[in-house]
Amino acid sequence: MAAMSTRSCPCGLPEPYDKCCGRYHAGAAAAPTAEALMRSRYCAFVKQDAAYLLRTWHPRTRPASLDFDAGMRWTGLEILGTGDGSAFHSVGTVTFRASFRGGSLHERSRFERVDGAWVYVDGDFLE
């Protein structure tokens, strides 16, 4: 894990993982915006951190468990747009493209605050 701290975070921001999404994954801080939560959730998919993904999923839409495709290799995240989702909002959206070896996923995700913390609600796949 120490080697990870010297590279940019998988979410695409220049900070090292432990100072970026790693602090959210470890529970040392909560994502302050819907976009920060989106980035941290992408990073959790890269790292196959099911506990974090489930913890940051809205209770009404959260699955009972997650299964990861062992062959999936995420290769990048591009934030295409945001709607609300700041410290001053209770809902927000993030439109993104997550690339993986062999393709990409384009989605507009919805986020809400639950007990003050941002959580993922659901999303619409886009063309």
Short mmCIF file of N, CA and C in Angstrom, two decimals, residues 5 7-8 12 14-15 17 21 35-36 38 46-47 62 80 83 85-86 89 103-104 106 109-110 117-118:
data_model
loop_
_atom_site.label_atom_id
_atom_site.label_comp_id
_atom_site.label_asym_id
_atom_site.label_seq_id
_atom_site.Cartn_x
_atom_site.Cartn_y
_atom_site.Cartn_z
N SER A 5 0.84 5.53 -2.25
CA SER A 5 0.84 6.90 -1.75
C SER A 5 1.71 7.82 -2.59
N ARG A 7 1.76 7.76 -6.00
CA ARG A 7 1.15 7.94 -7.32
C ARG A 7 -0.12 8.78 -7.19
N SER A 8 -0.56 9.31 -8.30
CA SER A 8 -1.83 10.02 -8.33
C SER A 8 -2.95 9.05 -8.00
N GLY A 12 -8.32 10.23 -10.71
CA GLY A 12 -7.91 11.20 -11.72
C GLY A 12 -7.37 12.50 -11.17
N PRO A 14 -4.67 14.78 -8.96
CA PRO A 14 -3.22 14.61 -8.82
C PRO A 14 -2.73 14.21 -7.43
N GLU A 15 -3.58 14.32 -6.42
CA GLU A 15 -3.14 13.97 -5.07
C GLU A 15 -2.87 12.47 -4.95
N TYR A 17 -3.22 8.75 -3.45
CA TYR A 17 -4.41 8.03 -2.99
C TYR A 17 -4.71 8.28 -1.51
N CYS A 21 -8.84 9.93 -2.19
CA CYS A 21 -9.93 8.99 -1.90
C CYS A 21 -9.63 8.04 -0.76
N GLU A 35 -19.54 15.21 -6.26
CA GLU A 35 -18.45 14.84 -7.17
C GLU A 35 -17.34 14.11 -6.43
N ALA A 36 -16.99 14.57 -5.24
CA ALA A 36 -15.95 13.89 -4.45
C ALA A 36 -16.38 12.47 -4.13
N MET A 38 -18.49 10.67 -5.93
CA MET A 38 -18.43 9.93 -7.21
C MET A 38 -17.01 9.47 -7.47
N VAL A 46 -12.18 0.52 -8.54
CA VAL A 46 -10.83 0.15 -8.96
C VAL A 46 -10.19 -0.77 -7.94
N LYS A 47 -10.35 -0.45 -6.66
CA LYS A 47 -9.72 -1.21 -5.58
C LYS A 47 -10.58 -2.37 -5.08
N ARG A 62 -29.61 0.38 -2.02
CA ARG A 62 -28.39 -0.40 -1.79
C ARG A 62 -28.64 -1.90 -2.00
N LEU A 80 -17.90 14.74 -16.60
CA LEU A 80 -18.42 15.50 -17.72
C LEU A 80 -19.31 16.65 -17.28
N GLY A 83 -24.40 18.77 -11.29
CA GLY A 83 -25.57 19.60 -11.00
C GLY A 83 -25.79 19.61 -9.51
N GLY A 85 -25.06 19.45 -5.66
CA GLY A 85 -24.13 18.52 -5.04
C GLY A 85 -23.01 19.14 -4.24
N SER A 86 -23.12 20.44 -3.94
CA SER A 86 -22.08 21.08 -3.13
C SER A 86 -22.43 20.97 -1.65
N HIS A 89 -26.10 21.94 -0.85
CA HIS A 89 -27.22 21.23 -1.45
C HIS A 89 -27.53 19.94 -0.69
N GLY A 103 -13.69 -0.73 -23.23
CA GLY A 103 -14.89 0.09 -23.37
C GLY A 103 -15.00 1.18 -22.33
N SER A 104 -16.23 1.69 -22.18
CA SER A 104 -16.47 2.71 -21.18
C SER A 104 -17.92 2.68 -20.72
N HIS A 106 -20.91 5.31 -19.41
CA HIS A 106 -21.32 6.71 -19.39
C HIS A 106 -22.61 6.78 -18.57
N SER A 109 -25.30 10.02 -12.51
CA SER A 109 -25.61 9.48 -11.19
C SER A 109 -26.32 10.50 -10.33
N ARG A 110 -27.23 10.01 -9.49
CA ARG A 110 -27.94 10.86 -8.54
C ARG A 110 -27.43 10.59 -7.13
N ALA A 117 -24.39 13.06 5.20
CA ALA A 117 -23.34 12.48 4.35
C ALA A 117 -23.89 12.21 2.95
N TRP A 118 -23.07 12.49 1.93
CA TRP A 118 -23.46 12.19 0.56
C TRP A 118 -23.49 10.69 0.33
#
